[in-house]
Amino acid sequence: MNFYIETVGCQMNALDSELAAAQLITAGWTRMDSRKDSDLVIFNTCSVREHAEEKIYSALGRLKHWKAQKPGSVIAVMGCMAQKDKTIVFQRAPYVDVVIGPGQIDRLVELVAKARETGEQQIAVSVDRFERRDQPRLVKDSFRQFDPIRLPETRPRVFQAMLRIMFGCDKFCSYCVVPSARGPEQCRPPKDIVAEARALADQGCVELVLLGQTVNSYRYVEGEKKTRLPQLLEMIDQIPGIRRVRFVSSYPTDMTDELLQAVRDLPTSTPYLHVPAQHGDNGVLARMRRRYTVEEYKDLVDRIYATVPGAAITSDFIVGFCGETEEEFQKTVDLVKYARFKNSFIFKYSERPGNEAAKNFKDDVPESVKKRRNNELLDVQTAISAEANKAFLGQTVEILVEGPSKRESKSVAQEESLYAECDADSTPNLETNVAKEASANESSDAKDYVQLTGRTPCDRIVVFNGSTRLTGTFQKVKIVDAAPFTLFGELAE
Ligand code: SAH
Ligand code: SF4
Ligand code: F3S
């Protein structure tokens, strides 16, 4: 039996797709690159913006015909939209067989088997945290998955892996669906995380990305012993084979000096910090229910640059949030200029029914204004990214070679285009920009070599020519040219 998974959304979803694939492969299924010869098609969905959901429903619409021609085939919808829409998925797409929330993916194999045996629709979603406030334990347990199976072949690159350290989110930003789609914040025990990191290292993993919606809020208490992210980073630093560790996404108020010092001092920690600011105006931040002021955020930026040499900070921004005036928007522009982010992911506000912003405020910024502000902010950020990249000219940096560039490798292009989709309605996708910049910089005398990409410790993409055998190794590269999203280098021995 063959299966195909299509993934949109954030890295949480990318990881869940890997874990789902690992379960299916362990149960005897074979993964395919397209739905053509598949018996099971899985959509791993995202609800963060309306556009992401509409795209899934139209993709499901296109599958109706496919399913009609393939008796016995199964369509499964998993991820945040499955959790949010529940049986609405069956109403909007009656030919869907399985709906499974992100807290239930360990039941995927079982539900698919049941759907095949009985021909009946199957659903497994977590308990709604707003409906069952009286049963916090029940809610938490229903959002948790234990001991995921990790298989190297489910990763885009064997030598890089994501590792979840916590589930859910308790910050309740007014615009966001994640606290309901992913449930309450729950941190995994350090020993489970370390065991999984070791297993990944044994599989040849040299780079780990620790995942959590507010990853730097990580906190695990066991008797007298309290483990926070700095201690966890120390434990992972001790694991033989692990060379680079980064963590996403950080919440501004939980970025302690202790954590910044750990990032600076631990040999495996890399100076890359994704700390979404969301906005540059205090009134808007308050309406968004972010728990800091712009002054506090700027202070954080200062602390990061003062503590961590060569730090690269990245951010997310929402433009056109309810009631955002031109003046308020300009404060976001000011913040981008102040913080000199490596890059920013910019999103147009999208109202999500039922959450606090939808209840209390009007989505009153016209689409054309949202679009203009998005482009304006992007232009400011791109100029800053270009300048920061220029500063690398002449420097020699150590990169982890990821493999042939998008221009060289169709399979890489395919795999990345799936992850890219979630951003299609906002910032032009980074990989697309790199591919464009890389083709423009193409060298014609590279017959024996292919164009490769790698990443610096601060997560900048470097394009250079070299043998594909370098994939997965660390190399020193001298930077000879720079575009806003790409550095171009030459192997330095
Ligand atoms: N937990 C992460 C972000 C998760 S969602 C964090 O807090 O940093 C990823 C990004 O999507 C957010 O940072 C935000 O910029 C954007 N986003 C979330 N809800 C949105 C909405 N309703 N409309 C537009 N963008 C949204
Ligand atoms: Fe959403 Fe805010 Fe939680 Fe991030 S911190 S997932 S934006 S509620
Ligand atoms: Fe991620 Fe989208 Fe869910 S951004 S957590 S997949 S709503």
PDB file of N, CA, C and O and ligand atoms in Angstrom, residues 48-49 175-178 213-214 249-251 274 276 278 290 316-318 345 347-352, ligand 1:
ATOM      1  N   VAL A  48      -3.918  28.963  10.199  1.00  0.00           N
ATOM      2  CA  VAL A  48      -3.451  30.222  10.756  1.00  0.00           C
ATOM      3  C   VAL A  48      -4.037  31.432  10.022  1.00  0.00           C
ATOM      4  O   VAL A  48      -4.311  32.454  10.621  1.00  0.00           O
ATOM      5  N   ARG A  49      -4.245  31.287   8.710  1.00  0.00           N
ATOM      6  CA  ARG A  49      -4.911  32.334   7.936  1.00  0.00           C
ATOM      7  C   ARG A  49      -5.988  31.693   7.058  1.00  0.00           C
ATOM      8  O   ARG A  49      -5.865  30.535   6.670  1.00  0.00           O
ATOM      9  N   TYR A 175      -5.301  37.368  17.919  1.00  0.00           N
ATOM     10  CA  TYR A 175      -5.572  37.054  16.517  1.00  0.00           C
ATOM     11  C   TYR A 175      -5.389  35.572  16.174  1.00  0.00           C
ATOM     12  O   TYR A 175      -5.678  35.133  15.073  1.00  0.00           O
ATOM     13  N   CYS A 176      -4.890  34.761  17.113  1.00  0.00           N
ATOM     14  CA  CYS A 176      -4.261  33.486  16.742  1.00  0.00           C
ATOM     15  C   CYS A 176      -5.147  32.264  16.994  1.00  0.00           C
ATOM     16  O   CYS A 176      -5.896  32.222  17.961  1.00  0.00           O
ATOM     17  N   VAL A 177      -5.068  31.267  16.119  1.00  0.00           N
ATOM     18  CA  VAL A 177      -5.827  30.017  16.299  1.00  0.00           C
ATOM     19  C   VAL A 177      -5.028  28.946  17.030  1.00  0.00           C
ATOM     20  O   VAL A 177      -5.591  27.929  17.443  1.00  0.00           O
ATOM     21  N   VAL A 178      -3.715  29.147  17.130  1.00  0.00           N
ATOM     22  CA  VAL A 178      -2.862  28.049  17.603  1.00  0.00           C
ATOM     23  C   VAL A 178      -3.236  27.525  19.003  1.00  0.00           C
ATOM     24  O   VAL A 178      -3.289  26.311  19.200  1.00  0.00           O
ATOM     25  N   GLN A 213       5.930  26.410  20.071  1.00  0.00           N
ATOM     26  CA  GLN A 213       5.302  27.676  19.642  1.00  0.00           C
ATOM     27  C   GLN A 213       5.917  28.847  20.396  1.00  0.00           C
ATOM     28  O   GLN A 213       6.037  29.942  19.867  1.00  0.00           O
ATOM     29  N   THR A 214       6.279  28.619  21.660  1.00  0.00           N
ATOM     30  CA  THR A 214       7.014  29.624  22.432  1.00  0.00           C
ATOM     31  C   THR A 214       8.149  28.846  23.098  1.00  0.00           C
ATOM     32  O   THR A 214       8.137  28.595  24.296  1.00  0.00           O
ATOM     33  N   SER A 249       9.842  28.869  17.905  1.00  0.00           N
ATOM     34  CA  SER A 249       9.956  30.314  17.879  1.00  0.00           C
ATOM     35  C   SER A 249      10.041  30.824  19.310  1.00  0.00           C
ATOM     36  O   SER A 249       9.420  30.252  20.192  1.00  0.00           O
ATOM     37  N   SER A 250      10.741  31.922  19.499  1.00  0.00           N
ATOM     38  CA  SER A 250      10.885  32.458  20.843  1.00  0.00           C
ATOM     39  C   SER A 250       9.857  33.555  21.105  1.00  0.00           C
ATOM     40  O   SER A 250       9.522  34.333  20.212  1.00  0.00           O
ATOM     41  N   TYR A 251       9.381  33.611  22.331  1.00  0.00           N
ATOM     42  CA  TYR A 251       8.485  34.690  22.745  1.00  0.00           C
ATOM     43  C   TYR A 251       9.334  35.771  23.431  1.00  0.00           C
ATOM     44  O   TYR A 251      10.140  35.450  24.302  1.00  0.00           O
ATOM     45  N   HIS A 274      14.854  33.474  16.313  1.00  0.00           N
ATOM     46  CA  HIS A 274      13.590  33.900  15.700  1.00  0.00           C
ATOM     47  C   HIS A 274      12.669  34.364  16.827  1.00  0.00           C
ATOM     48  O   HIS A 274      12.161  33.548  17.589  1.00  0.00           O
ATOM     49  N   PRO A 276       9.535  36.643  17.031  1.00  0.00           N
ATOM     50  CA  PRO A 276       8.523  37.478  16.388  1.00  0.00           C
ATOM     51  C   PRO A 276       8.094  38.667  17.246  1.00  0.00           C
ATOM     52  O   PRO A 276       7.761  38.502  18.417  1.00  0.00           O
ATOM     53  N   GLN A 278       5.766  40.990  15.882  1.00  0.00           N
ATOM     54  CA  GLN A 278       4.376  41.147  15.396  1.00  0.00           C
ATOM     55  C   GLN A 278       3.989  42.581  15.069  1.00  0.00           C
ATOM     56  O   GLN A 278       3.299  42.829  14.099  1.00  0.00           O
ATOM     57  N   ARG A 290      -0.146  40.939  22.957  1.00  0.00           N
ATOM     58  CA  ARG A 290       1.250  40.562  23.149  1.00  0.00           C
ATOM     59  C   ARG A 290       1.651  41.182  24.482  1.00  0.00           C
ATOM     60  O   ARG A 290       1.194  42.275  24.834  1.00  0.00           O
ATOM     61  N   ASP A 316       8.462  37.857  12.839  1.00  0.00           N
ATOM     62  CA  ASP A 316       7.201  37.821  12.090  1.00  0.00           C
ATOM     63  C   ASP A 316       6.493  39.143  12.359  1.00  0.00           C
ATOM     64  O   ASP A 316       6.589  39.680  13.468  1.00  0.00           O
ATOM     65  N   PHE A 317       5.774  39.632  11.346  1.00  0.00           N
ATOM     66  CA  PHE A 317       4.944  40.828  11.531  1.00  0.00           C
ATOM     67  C   PHE A 317       3.568  40.611  10.919  1.00  0.00           C
ATOM     68  O   PHE A 317       3.446  39.954   9.879  1.00  0.00           O
ATOM     69  N   ILE A 318       2.570  41.179  11.562  1.00  0.00           N
ATOM     70  CA  ILE A 318       1.225  41.203  10.976  1.00  0.00           C
ATOM     71  C   ILE A 318       0.943  42.646  10.582  1.00  0.00           C
ATOM     72  O   ILE A 318       1.096  43.551  11.412  1.00  0.00           O
ATOM     73  N   PHE A 345       9.170  37.656   8.301  1.00  0.00           N
ATOM     74  CA  PHE A 345       8.034  37.060   7.608  1.00  0.00           C
ATOM     75  C   PHE A 345       6.854  37.977   7.866  1.00  0.00           C
ATOM     76  O   PHE A 345       6.517  38.250   9.024  1.00  0.00           O
ATOM     77  N   PHE A 347       2.882  39.070   7.306  1.00  0.00           N
ATOM     78  CA  PHE A 347       1.573  38.507   6.996  1.00  0.00           C
ATOM     79  C   PHE A 347       0.508  39.583   7.052  1.00  0.00           C
ATOM     80  O   PHE A 347       0.548  40.451   7.920  1.00  0.00           O
ATOM     81  N   LYS A 348      -0.443  39.479   6.125  1.00  0.00           N
ATOM     82  CA  LYS A 348      -1.604  40.361   6.192  1.00  0.00           C
ATOM     83  C   LYS A 348      -2.570  39.754   7.197  1.00  0.00           C
ATOM     84  O   LYS A 348      -2.820  38.544   7.161  1.00  0.00           O
ATOM     85  N   TYR A 349      -3.122  40.589   8.060  1.00  0.00           N
ATOM     86  CA  TYR A 349      -4.031  40.062   9.076  1.00  0.00           C
ATOM     87  C   TYR A 349      -5.203  39.335   8.436  1.00  0.00           C
ATOM     88  O   TYR A 349      -5.804  39.796   7.475  1.00  0.00           O
ATOM     89  N   SER A 350      -5.510  38.178   8.990  1.00  0.00           N
ATOM     90  CA  SER A 350      -6.628  37.389   8.508  1.00  0.00           C
ATOM     91  C   SER A 350      -7.501  37.040   9.708  1.00  0.00           C
ATOM     92  O   SER A 350      -7.022  36.451  10.678  1.00  0.00           O
ATOM     93  N   GLU A 351      -8.752  37.454   9.664  1.00  0.00           N
ATOM     94  CA  GLU A 351      -9.624  37.222  10.822  1.00  0.00           C
ATOM     95  C   GLU A 351      -9.938  35.738  10.969  1.00  0.00           C
ATOM     96  O   GLU A 351     -10.268  35.073   9.992  1.00  0.00           O
ATOM     97  N   ARG A 352      -9.814  35.235  12.177  1.00  0.00           N
ATOM     98  CA  ARG A 352     -10.122  33.829  12.469  1.00  0.00           C
ATOM     99  C   ARG A 352     -11.346  33.775  13.369  1.00  0.00           C
ATOM    100  O   ARG A 352     -11.291  34.226  14.511  1.00  0.00           O
TER     101      ARG A 352
HETATM  102  N1  SAH B   1       4.157  30.729  17.915  1.00  0.00           N
HETATM  103  C1  SAH B   1       4.742  31.545  16.974  1.00  0.00           C
HETATM  104  C2  SAH B   1       3.939  31.847  15.755  1.00  0.00           C
HETATM  105  C3  SAH B   1       2.960  30.890  15.224  1.00  0.00           C
HETATM  106  S1  SAH B   1       1.965  31.413  13.891  1.00  0.00           S
HETATM  107  C4  SAH B   1       5.050  32.838  17.665  1.00  0.00           C
HETATM  108  O1  SAH B   1       4.308  33.297  18.478  1.00  0.00           O
HETATM  109  O2  SAH B   1       6.045  33.376  17.327  1.00  0.00           O
HETATM  110  C5  SAH B   1       3.149  32.141  12.771  1.00  0.00           C
HETATM  111  C6  SAH B   1       2.880  33.565  12.471  1.00  0.00           C
HETATM  112  O3  SAH B   1       1.671  33.714  11.776  1.00  0.00           O
HETATM  113  C7  SAH B   1       2.739  34.469  13.669  1.00  0.00           C
HETATM  114  O4  SAH B   1       3.971  34.835  14.200  1.00  0.00           O
HETATM  115  C8  SAH B   1       1.982  35.636  13.108  1.00  0.00           C
HETATM  116  O5  SAH B   1       2.855  36.609  12.591  1.00  0.00           O
HETATM  117  C9  SAH B   1       1.189  35.026  11.972  1.00  0.00           C
HETATM  118  N2  SAH B   1      -0.241  34.943  12.278  1.00  0.00           N
HETATM  119  C10 SAH B   1      -0.836  34.280  13.283  1.00  0.00           C
HETATM  120  N3  SAH B   1      -2.168  34.478  13.253  1.00  0.00           N
HETATM  121  C11 SAH B   1      -2.425  35.282  12.199  1.00  0.00           C
HETATM  122  C12 SAH B   1      -3.608  35.854  11.648  1.00  0.00           C
HETATM  123  N4  SAH B   1      -4.805  35.651  12.190  1.00  0.00           N
HETATM  124  N5  SAH B   1      -3.480  36.632  10.544  1.00  0.00           N
HETATM  125  C13 SAH B   1      -2.267  36.870   9.994  1.00  0.00           C
HETATM  126  N6  SAH B   1      -1.136  36.370  10.472  1.00  0.00           N
HETATM  127  C14 SAH B   1      -1.195  35.574  11.566  1.00  0.00           C
END
